[in-house]
Coordinates of C-alpha atoms in Angstrom, one line a residue:
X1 CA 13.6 12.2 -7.3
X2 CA 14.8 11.4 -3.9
X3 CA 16.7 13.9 -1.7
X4 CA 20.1 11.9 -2.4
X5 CA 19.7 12.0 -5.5
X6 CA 19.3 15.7 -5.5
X7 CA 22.3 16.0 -3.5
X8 CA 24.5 14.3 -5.5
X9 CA 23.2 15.4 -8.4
X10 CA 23.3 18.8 -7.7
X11 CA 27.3 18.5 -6.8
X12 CA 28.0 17.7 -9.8
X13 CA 25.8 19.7 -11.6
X14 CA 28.1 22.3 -10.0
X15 CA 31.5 20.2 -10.8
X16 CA 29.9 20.3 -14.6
X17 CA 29.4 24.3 -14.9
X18 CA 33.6 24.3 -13.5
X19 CA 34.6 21.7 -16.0
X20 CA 33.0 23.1 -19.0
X21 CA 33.7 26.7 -19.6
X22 CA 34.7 27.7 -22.7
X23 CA 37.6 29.4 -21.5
X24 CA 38.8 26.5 -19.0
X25 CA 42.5 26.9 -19.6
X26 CA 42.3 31.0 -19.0
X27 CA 40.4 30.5 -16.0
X28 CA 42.5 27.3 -14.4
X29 CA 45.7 30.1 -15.2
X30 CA 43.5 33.2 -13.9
X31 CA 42.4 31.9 -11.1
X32 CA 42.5 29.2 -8.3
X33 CA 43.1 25.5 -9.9
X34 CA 43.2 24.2 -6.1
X35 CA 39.4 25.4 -6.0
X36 CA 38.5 22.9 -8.9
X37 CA 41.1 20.1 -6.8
X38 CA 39.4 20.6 -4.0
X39 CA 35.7 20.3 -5.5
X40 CA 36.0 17.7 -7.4
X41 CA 37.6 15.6 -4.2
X42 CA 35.1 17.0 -2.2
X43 CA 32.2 15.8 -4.6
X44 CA 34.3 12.5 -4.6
X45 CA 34.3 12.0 -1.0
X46 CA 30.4 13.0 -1.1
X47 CA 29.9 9.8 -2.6
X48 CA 32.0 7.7 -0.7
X49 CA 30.0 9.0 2.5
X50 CA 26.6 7.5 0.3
X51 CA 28.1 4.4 -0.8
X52 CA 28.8 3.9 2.8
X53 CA 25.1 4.8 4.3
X54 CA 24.0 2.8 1.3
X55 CA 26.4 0.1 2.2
X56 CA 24.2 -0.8 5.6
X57 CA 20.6 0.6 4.3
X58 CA 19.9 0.4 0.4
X59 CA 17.8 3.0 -1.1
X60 CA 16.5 1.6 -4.3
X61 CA 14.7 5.0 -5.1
X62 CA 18.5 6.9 -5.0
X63 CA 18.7 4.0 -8.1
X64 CA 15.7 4.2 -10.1
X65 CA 16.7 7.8 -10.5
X66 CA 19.7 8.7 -10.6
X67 CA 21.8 8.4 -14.1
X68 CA 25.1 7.0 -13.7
X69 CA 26.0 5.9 -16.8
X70 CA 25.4 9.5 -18.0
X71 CA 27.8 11.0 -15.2
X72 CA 30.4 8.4 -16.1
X73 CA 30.5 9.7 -19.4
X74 CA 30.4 13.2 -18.7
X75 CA 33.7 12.3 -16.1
X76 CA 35.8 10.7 -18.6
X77 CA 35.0 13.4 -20.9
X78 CA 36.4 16.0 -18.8
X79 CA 39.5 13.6 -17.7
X80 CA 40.3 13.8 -21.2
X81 CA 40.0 17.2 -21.8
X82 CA 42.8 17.9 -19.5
X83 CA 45.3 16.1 -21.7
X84 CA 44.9 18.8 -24.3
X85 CA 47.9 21.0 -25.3
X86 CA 46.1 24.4 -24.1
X87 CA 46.4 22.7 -20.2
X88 CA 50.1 22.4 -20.5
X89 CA 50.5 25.5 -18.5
X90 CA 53.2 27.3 -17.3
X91 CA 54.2 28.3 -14.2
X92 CA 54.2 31.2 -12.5
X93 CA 55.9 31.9 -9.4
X94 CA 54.0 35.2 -8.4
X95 CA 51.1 33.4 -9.1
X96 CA 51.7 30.8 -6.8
X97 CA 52.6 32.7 -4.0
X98 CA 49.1 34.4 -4.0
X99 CA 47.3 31.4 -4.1
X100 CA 49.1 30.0 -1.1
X101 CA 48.5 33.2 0.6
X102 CA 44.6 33.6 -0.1
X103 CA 43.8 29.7 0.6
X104 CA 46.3 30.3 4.5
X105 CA 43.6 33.5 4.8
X106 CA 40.6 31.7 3.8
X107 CA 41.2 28.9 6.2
X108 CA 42.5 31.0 8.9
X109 CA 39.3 32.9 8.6
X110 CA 36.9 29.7 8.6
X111 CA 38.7 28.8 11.8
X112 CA 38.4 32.0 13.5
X113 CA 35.8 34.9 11.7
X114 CA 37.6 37.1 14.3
X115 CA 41.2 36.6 13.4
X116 CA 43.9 39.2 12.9
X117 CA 46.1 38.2 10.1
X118 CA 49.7 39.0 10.0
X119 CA 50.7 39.3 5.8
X120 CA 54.7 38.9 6.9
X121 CA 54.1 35.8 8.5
X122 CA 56.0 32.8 7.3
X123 CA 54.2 30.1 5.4
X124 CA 54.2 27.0 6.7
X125 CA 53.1 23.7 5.6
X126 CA 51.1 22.9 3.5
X127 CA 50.9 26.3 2.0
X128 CA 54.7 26.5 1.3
X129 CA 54.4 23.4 -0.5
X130 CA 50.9 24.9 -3.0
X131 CA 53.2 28.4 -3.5
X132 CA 55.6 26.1 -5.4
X133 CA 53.5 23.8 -7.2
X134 CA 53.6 24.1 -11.3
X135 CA 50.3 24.4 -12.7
X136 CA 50.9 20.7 -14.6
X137 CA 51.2 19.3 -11.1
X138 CA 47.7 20.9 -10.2
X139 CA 46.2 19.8 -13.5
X140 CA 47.6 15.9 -12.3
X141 CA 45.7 16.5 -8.9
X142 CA 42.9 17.4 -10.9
X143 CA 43.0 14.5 -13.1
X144 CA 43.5 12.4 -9.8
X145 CA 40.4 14.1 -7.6
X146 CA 38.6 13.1 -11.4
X147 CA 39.7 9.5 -11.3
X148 CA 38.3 9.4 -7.7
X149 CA 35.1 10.3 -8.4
X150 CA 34.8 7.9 -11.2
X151 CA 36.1 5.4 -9.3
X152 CA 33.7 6.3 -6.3
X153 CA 30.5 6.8 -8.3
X154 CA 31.5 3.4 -9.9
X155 CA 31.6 1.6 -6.8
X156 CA 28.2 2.8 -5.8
X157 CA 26.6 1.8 -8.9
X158 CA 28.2 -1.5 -8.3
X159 CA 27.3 -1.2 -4.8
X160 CA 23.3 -3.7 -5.0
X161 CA 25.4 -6.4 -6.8
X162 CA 27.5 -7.1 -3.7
X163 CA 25.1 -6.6 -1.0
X164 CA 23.4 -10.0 0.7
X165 CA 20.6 -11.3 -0.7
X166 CA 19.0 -10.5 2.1
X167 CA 20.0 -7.0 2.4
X168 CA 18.3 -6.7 -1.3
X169 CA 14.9 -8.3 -0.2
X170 CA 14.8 -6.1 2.8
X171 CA 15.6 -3.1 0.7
X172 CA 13.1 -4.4 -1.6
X173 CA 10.0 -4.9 0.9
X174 CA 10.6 -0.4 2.4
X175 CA 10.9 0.2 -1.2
X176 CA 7.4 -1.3 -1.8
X177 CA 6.0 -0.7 2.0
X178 CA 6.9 3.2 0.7
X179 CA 5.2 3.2 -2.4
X180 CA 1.9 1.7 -0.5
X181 CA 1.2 5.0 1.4
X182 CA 1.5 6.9 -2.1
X183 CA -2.4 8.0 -3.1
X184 CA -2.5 6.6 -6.5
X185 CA -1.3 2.7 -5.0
X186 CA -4.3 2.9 -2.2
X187 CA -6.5 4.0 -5.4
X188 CA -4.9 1.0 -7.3
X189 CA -6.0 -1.4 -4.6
X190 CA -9.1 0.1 -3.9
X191 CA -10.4 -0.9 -7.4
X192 CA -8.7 -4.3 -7.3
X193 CA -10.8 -4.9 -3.8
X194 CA -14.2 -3.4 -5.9
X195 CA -13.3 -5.8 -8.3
X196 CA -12.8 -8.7 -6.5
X197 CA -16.0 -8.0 -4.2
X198 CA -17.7 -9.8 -7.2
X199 CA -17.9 -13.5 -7.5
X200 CA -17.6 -14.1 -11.0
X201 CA -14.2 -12.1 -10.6
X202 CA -12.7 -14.2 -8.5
X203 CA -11.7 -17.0 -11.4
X204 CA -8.9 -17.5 -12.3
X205 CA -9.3 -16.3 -16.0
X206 CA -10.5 -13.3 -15.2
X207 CA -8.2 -12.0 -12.8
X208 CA -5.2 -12.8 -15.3
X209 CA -7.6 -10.5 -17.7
X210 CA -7.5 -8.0 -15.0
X211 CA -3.6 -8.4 -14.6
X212 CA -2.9 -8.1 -18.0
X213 CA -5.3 -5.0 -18.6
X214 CA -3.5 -2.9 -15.7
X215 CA 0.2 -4.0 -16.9
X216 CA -1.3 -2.6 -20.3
X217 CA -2.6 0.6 -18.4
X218 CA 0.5 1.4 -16.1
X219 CA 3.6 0.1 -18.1
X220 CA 2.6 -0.5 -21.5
X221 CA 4.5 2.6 -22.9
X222 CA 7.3 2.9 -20.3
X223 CA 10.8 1.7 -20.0
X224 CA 9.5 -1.7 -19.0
X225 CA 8.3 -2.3 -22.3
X226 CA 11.8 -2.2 -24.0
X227 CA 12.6 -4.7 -21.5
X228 CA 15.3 -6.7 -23.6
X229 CA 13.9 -10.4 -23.5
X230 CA 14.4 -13.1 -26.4
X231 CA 11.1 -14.7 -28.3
X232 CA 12.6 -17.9 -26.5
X233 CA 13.0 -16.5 -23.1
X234 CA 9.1 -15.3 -23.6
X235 CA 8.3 -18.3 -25.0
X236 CA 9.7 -20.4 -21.9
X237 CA 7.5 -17.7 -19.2
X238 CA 4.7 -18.8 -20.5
X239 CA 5.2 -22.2 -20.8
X240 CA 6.4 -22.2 -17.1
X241 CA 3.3 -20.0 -16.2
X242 CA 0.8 -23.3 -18.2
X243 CA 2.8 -25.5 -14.5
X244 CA 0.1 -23.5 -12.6
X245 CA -3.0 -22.6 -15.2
X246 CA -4.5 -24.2 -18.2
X247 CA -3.9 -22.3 -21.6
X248 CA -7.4 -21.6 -21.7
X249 CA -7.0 -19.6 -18.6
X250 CA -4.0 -18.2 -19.8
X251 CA -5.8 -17.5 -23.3
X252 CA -9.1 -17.9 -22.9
X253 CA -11.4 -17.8 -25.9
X254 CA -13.0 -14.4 -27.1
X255 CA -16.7 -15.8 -25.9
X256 CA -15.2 -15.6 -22.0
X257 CA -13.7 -12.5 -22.2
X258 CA -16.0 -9.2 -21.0
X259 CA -16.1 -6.1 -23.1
X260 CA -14.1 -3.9 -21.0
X261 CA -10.9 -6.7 -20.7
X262 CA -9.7 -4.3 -23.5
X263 CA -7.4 -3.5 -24.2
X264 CA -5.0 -5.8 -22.3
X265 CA -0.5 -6.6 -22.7
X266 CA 0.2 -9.3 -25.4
X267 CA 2.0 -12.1 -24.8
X268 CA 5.4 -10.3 -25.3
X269 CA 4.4 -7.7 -22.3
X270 CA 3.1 -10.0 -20.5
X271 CA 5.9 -12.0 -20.3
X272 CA 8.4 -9.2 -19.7
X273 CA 6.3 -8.8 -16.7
X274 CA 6.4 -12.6 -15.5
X275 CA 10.3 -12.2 -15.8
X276 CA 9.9 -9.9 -12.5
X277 CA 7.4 -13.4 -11.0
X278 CA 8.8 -16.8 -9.2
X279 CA 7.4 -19.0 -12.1
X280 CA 8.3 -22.0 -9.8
X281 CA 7.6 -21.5 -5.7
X282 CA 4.6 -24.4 -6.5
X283 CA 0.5 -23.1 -6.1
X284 CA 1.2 -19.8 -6.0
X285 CA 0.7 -16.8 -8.3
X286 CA 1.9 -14.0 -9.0
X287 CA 5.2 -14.0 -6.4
X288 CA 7.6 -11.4 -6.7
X289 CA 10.7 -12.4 -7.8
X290 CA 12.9 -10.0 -5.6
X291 CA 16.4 -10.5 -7.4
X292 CA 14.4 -10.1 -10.7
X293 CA 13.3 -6.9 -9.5
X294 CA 16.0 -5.4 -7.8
X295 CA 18.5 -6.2 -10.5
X296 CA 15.9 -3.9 -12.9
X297 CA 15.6 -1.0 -10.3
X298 CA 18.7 -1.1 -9.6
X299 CA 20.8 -1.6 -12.8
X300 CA 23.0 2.0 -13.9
X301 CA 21.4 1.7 -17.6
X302 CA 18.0 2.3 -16.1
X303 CA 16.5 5.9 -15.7
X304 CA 12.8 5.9 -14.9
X305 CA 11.1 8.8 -14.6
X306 CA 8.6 9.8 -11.8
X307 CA 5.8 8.8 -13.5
X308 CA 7.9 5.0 -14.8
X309 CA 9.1 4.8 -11.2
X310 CA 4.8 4.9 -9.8
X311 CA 3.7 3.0 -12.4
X312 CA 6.2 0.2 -12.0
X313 CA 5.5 0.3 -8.4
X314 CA 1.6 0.6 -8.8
X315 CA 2.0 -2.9 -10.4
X316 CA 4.0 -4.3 -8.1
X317 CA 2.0 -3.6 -5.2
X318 CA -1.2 -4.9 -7.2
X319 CA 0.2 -8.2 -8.0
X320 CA 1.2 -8.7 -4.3
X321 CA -3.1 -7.9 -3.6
X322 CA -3.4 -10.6 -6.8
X323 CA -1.1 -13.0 -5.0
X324 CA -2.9 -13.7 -1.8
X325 CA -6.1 -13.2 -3.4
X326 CA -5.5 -16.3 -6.3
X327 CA -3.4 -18.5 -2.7
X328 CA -6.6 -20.0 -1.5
X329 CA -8.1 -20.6 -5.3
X330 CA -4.9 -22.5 -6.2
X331 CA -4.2 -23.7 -2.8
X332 CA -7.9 -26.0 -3.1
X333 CA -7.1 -26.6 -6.9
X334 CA -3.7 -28.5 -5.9
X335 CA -5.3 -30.4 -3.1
X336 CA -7.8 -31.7 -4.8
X337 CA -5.6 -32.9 -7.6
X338 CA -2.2 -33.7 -5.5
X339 CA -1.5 -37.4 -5.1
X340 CA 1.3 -39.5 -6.7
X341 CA 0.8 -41.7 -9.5
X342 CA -0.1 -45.4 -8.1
X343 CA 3.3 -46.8 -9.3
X344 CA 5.5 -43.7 -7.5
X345 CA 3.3 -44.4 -4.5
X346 CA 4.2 -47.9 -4.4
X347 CA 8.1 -47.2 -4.8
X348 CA 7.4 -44.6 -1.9
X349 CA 5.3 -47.4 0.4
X350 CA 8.2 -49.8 0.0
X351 CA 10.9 -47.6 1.0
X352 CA 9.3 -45.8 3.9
X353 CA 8.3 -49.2 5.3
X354 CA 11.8 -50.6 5.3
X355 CA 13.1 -47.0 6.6
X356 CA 10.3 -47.0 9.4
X357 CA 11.7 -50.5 10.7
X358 CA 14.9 -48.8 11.3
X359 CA 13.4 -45.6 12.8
X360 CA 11.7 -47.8 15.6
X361 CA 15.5 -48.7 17.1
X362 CA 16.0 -45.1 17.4
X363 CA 13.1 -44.2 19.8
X364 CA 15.8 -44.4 22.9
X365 CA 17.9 -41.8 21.2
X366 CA 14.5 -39.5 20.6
X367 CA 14.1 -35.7 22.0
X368 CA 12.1 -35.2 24.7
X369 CA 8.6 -34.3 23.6
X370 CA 9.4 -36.0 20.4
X371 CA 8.3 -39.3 19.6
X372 CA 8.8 -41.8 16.6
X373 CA 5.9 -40.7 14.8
X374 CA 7.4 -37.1 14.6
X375 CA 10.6 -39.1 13.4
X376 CA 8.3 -41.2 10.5
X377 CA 6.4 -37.7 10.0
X378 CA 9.5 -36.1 8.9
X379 CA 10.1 -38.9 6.0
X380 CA 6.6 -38.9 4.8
X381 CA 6.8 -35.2 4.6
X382 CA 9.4 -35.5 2.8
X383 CA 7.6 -37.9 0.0
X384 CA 4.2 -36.2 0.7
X385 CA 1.9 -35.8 -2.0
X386 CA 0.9 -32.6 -1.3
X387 CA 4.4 -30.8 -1.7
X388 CA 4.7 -28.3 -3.6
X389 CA 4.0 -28.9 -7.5
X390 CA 7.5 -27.5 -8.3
X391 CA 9.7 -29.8 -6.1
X392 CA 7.7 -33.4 -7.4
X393 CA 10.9 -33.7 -9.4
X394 CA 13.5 -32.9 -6.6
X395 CA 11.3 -35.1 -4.9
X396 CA 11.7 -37.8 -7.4
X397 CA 15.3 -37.5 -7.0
X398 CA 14.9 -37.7 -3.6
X399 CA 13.8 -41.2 -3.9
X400 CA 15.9 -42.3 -6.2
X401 CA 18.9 -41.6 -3.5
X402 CA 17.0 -43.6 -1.0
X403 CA 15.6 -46.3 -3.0
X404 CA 17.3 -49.6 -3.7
X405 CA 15.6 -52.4 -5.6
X406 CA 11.9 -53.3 -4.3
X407 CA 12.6 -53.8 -0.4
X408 CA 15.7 -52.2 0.3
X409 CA 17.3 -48.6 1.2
X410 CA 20.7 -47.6 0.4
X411 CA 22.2 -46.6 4.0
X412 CA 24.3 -43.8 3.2
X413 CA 21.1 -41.8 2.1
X414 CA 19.4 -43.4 4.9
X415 CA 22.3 -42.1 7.0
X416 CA 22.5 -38.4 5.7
X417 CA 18.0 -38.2 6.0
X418 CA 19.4 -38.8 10.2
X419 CA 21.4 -36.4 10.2
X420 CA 18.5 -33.9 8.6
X421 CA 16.5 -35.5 11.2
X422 CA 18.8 -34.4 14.3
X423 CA 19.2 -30.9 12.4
X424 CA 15.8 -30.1 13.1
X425 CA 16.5 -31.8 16.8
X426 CA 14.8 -34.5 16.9
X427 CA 17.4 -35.9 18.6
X428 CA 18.4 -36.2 21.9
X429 CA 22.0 -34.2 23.0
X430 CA 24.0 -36.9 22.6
X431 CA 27.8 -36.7 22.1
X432 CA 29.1 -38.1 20.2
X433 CA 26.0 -38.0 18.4
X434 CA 26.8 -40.2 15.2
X435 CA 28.0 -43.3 18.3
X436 CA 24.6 -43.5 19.9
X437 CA 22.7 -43.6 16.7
X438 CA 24.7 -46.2 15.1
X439 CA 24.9 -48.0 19.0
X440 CA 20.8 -47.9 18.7
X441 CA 20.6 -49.0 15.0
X442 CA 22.8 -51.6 15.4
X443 CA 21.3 -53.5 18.5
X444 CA 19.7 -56.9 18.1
X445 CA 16.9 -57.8 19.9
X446 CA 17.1 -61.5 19.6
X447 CA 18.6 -64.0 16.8
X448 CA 15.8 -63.5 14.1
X449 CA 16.7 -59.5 14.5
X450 CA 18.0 -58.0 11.4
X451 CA 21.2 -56.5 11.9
X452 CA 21.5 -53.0 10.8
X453 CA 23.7 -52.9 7.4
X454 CA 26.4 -51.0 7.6
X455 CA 29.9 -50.6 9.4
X456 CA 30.5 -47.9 12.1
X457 CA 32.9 -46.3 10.1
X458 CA 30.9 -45.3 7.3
X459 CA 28.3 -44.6 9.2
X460 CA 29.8 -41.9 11.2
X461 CA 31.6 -40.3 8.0
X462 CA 28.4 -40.2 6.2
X463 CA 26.3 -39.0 9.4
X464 CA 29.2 -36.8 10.4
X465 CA 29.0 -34.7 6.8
X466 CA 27.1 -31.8 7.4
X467 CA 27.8 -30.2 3.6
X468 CA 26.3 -33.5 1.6
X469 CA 23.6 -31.5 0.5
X470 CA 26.4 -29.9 -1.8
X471 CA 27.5 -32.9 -3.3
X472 CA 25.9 -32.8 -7.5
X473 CA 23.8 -36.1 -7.2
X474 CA 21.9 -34.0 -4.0
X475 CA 21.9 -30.7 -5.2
X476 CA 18.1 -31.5 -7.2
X477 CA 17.2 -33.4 -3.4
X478 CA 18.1 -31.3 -1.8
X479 CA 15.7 -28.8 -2.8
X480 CA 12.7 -31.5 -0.9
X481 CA 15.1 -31.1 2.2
X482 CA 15.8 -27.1 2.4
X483 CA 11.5 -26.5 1.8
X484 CA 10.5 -29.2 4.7
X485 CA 13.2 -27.5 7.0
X486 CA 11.7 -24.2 6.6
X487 CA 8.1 -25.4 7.0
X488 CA 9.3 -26.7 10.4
X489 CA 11.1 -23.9 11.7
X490 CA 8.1 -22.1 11.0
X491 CA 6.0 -24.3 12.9
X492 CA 8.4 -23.8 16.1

């Protein structure tokens, strides 16, 4: 359990022993009601002050931990015991007067410990004002300072599902960084490196084995395991997890499995687990799927205990190991199989080649340091081969948009590919930029030129679009675009 949860439980805690006496009504009338007012708005504010620290630094610990739901409940419960007849209270004047007078003292002496109080003095605000309030009114402040704190500890249950994705990730990565300097995690990947020190380990069947027997060993009785997920939501895991290995990998027969593989998750833990895994970033496995995982930490129906909280991270951690361990086995597996079918290819030959007699007209306009074959590099990126397994389709679509009949490109694709092209600047700093492009394009050389197909007009609206990525028919493409622009701005 974390320190904030500690704190915030232990306010509460301390709210809960107030709120639950058997004689509530006896003691609200016997003694000071403001007290309870002012704890209850204090534990309230307590949590505003988290939900604000949370706010710029999530704790996904305070989450895994800490039982909302069950403080809800508790909260309305109590709201609700106020409306009962026995808090209908009456007022008493004497009463009042007292209360003012010892809450002026008690202040007065917080101020100053050294203080010489003067009993005949006349009360001032806010005291006057407490002297004459009826006990009903102090049972609505109540009820308000309640409302507050259920509206406050709502807010910072709520609080991961408003954050940026990247705020989650980052939150995420300590989370995980934090739970790597724990003894039992360096143990976990201790025996994982022992394991993988032999050859024969290294296959891909047998470290799914080894996967599957430590999710069976660290999670196999814990919350995890009443992870709700439908027989057709398992069923599709798997089938998405047969994109990267063969099904005897996945299952392999009882003659390639070693005695001590036992005993090891079933398909339904197994794929509870893979619902936490990016089933579809290409040759690669296992990647954490971060939303998948915070959503689970984070989520106010989940408790784990100390022990759920280690093991969940454990396993985590380890598949991380798993994952750069299996990147150079599948990395070699896809190149050795990546290639287009011969009729894709051919599409893909005819279009580039039509495209690459356009690109030459734009070598005036190029960045300096860049050249044309950076520019015809960008487009057979684009339709490489070798791209990851998961965006062939994208990629597909990708060509379609470009594509027209068997020697032709349709210009307003051609069009939006240039304006990609000069988002990764390689372009010169022209202005306007869409003008020079289209002034390039558009010049003939002699009479036997081909002129470039398309008016000004439409070319600058379509090159002048920076959101076209958005539109449906590219929202598939546009997936081919997004991974090539982040393999080049890491190559910067």
């Amino acid at each position: 359990m974390t320190e904030e949860t500690k704190h915030i439980t232990a306010r509460l805690q301390v709210l809960e022993f107030l709120m639950t006496q058997a004689n509530l009504a006896d003691l609200f009338r016997h003694t000071d009601i403001l007290l309870f007012v002012m704890y209850a708005q204090n534990v309230a504010e307590g949590v505003t002050t988290q939900y604000q620290r949370m706010s710029g630094n999530l704790d996904i610990s305070f989450y895994v931990s800490f039982p909302f739901d069950e403080w809800l409940r508790k909260i309305q419960n109590w709201k609700e015991k106020l409306n009962k007849p026995e808090f209908q209270l009456e007022h008493d004047t004497a009463m009042g007067e007292g209360r003012a007078i010892r809450l002026r003292t008690l202040m007065e002496k917080l101020c100053d410990r050294n203080v010489t109080l003067d009993p005949k003095a006349k009360m001032e605000h806010p005291y006057k004002e407490i002297a004459r309030k009826p006990y009903h009114e102090s049972i609505v402040d109540l009820e308000m300072a309640l409302d507050s704190l259920k509206t406050n500890l709502s807010n910072l249950a709520m609080l991961p599902l408003r954050i940026s994705k990247e705020s989650r990730s980052k939150a995420l990565k300590d989370y995980l960084d934090k739970a790597s300097a724990k003894e039992t995690v360096t143990t976990e990947l201790q025996d994982y490196t022992y394991y993988c020190s032999t050859k024969r380990n290294k296959t891909v069947v047998r470290q799914l084995l080894y996967l599957k027997q430590r999710i069976q060993a660290l999670v196999g009785k814990d919350e995890l395991a009443d992870l709700d997920l439908s027989e057709s939501e398992q069923h599709e895991l798997l089938c998405d997890l047969k994109n990267l290995f063969e099904e005897n990998e996945i299952h392999p027969d009882a003659k390639h499995i070693p005695a001590k593989a036992k005993p090891w998750a079933n398909d339904e833990l197994f794929s509870k687990v893979l619902s936490f895994v990016d089933l579809h970033c290409g040759q690669r496995f296992p990647v954490l799927d971060e939303d998948g995982i915070v959503d689970f930490l984070v989520r106010k129906d989940v408790t784990l205990s100390d022990g759920e909280e280690e093991h969940l991270q454990t396993l985590f951690v380890l598949m991380e190991a798993m994952g750069r361990q299996l990147e150079g086995t599948l990395q070699n597996r896809f190149e050795r199989t990546a290639g287009h079918s011969d009729d894709f290819q051919q599409r893909i030959d005819r279009v580039l080649k039509k495209v690459k007699t356009y690109n030459a007209r734009l070598l005036p306009c190029m960045a300096t340091g860049k050249t044309l074959e950076d520019l015809n590099g960008l487009f057979d990126r684009w339709f490489s081969g070798k791209i990851d397994v998961a965006l062939r389709k994208p990629q597909e679509d990708l060509l379609k948009l470009l594509e027209d009949g068997l020697d032709k490109i349709k210009m307003e694709t051609y069009v939006h590919l240039l304006r990609e092209a000069s988002e990764l600047s390689l372009f010169k700093r022209m202005t306007p930029m869409s003008d020079k492009l289209y002034a390039a394009l558009t010049k003939v050389q002699s009479r036997d030129d081909e002129e470039f197909p398309i008016a000004g007009p439409s070319f600058n609206k379509y090159f002048r679009n920076p959101d076209f990525c958005k539109e449906a028919k590219w929202l598939e493409a546009a997936k081919v675009l997004n991974a090539v622009h982040g393999e080049y701005l890491k190559g910067e």
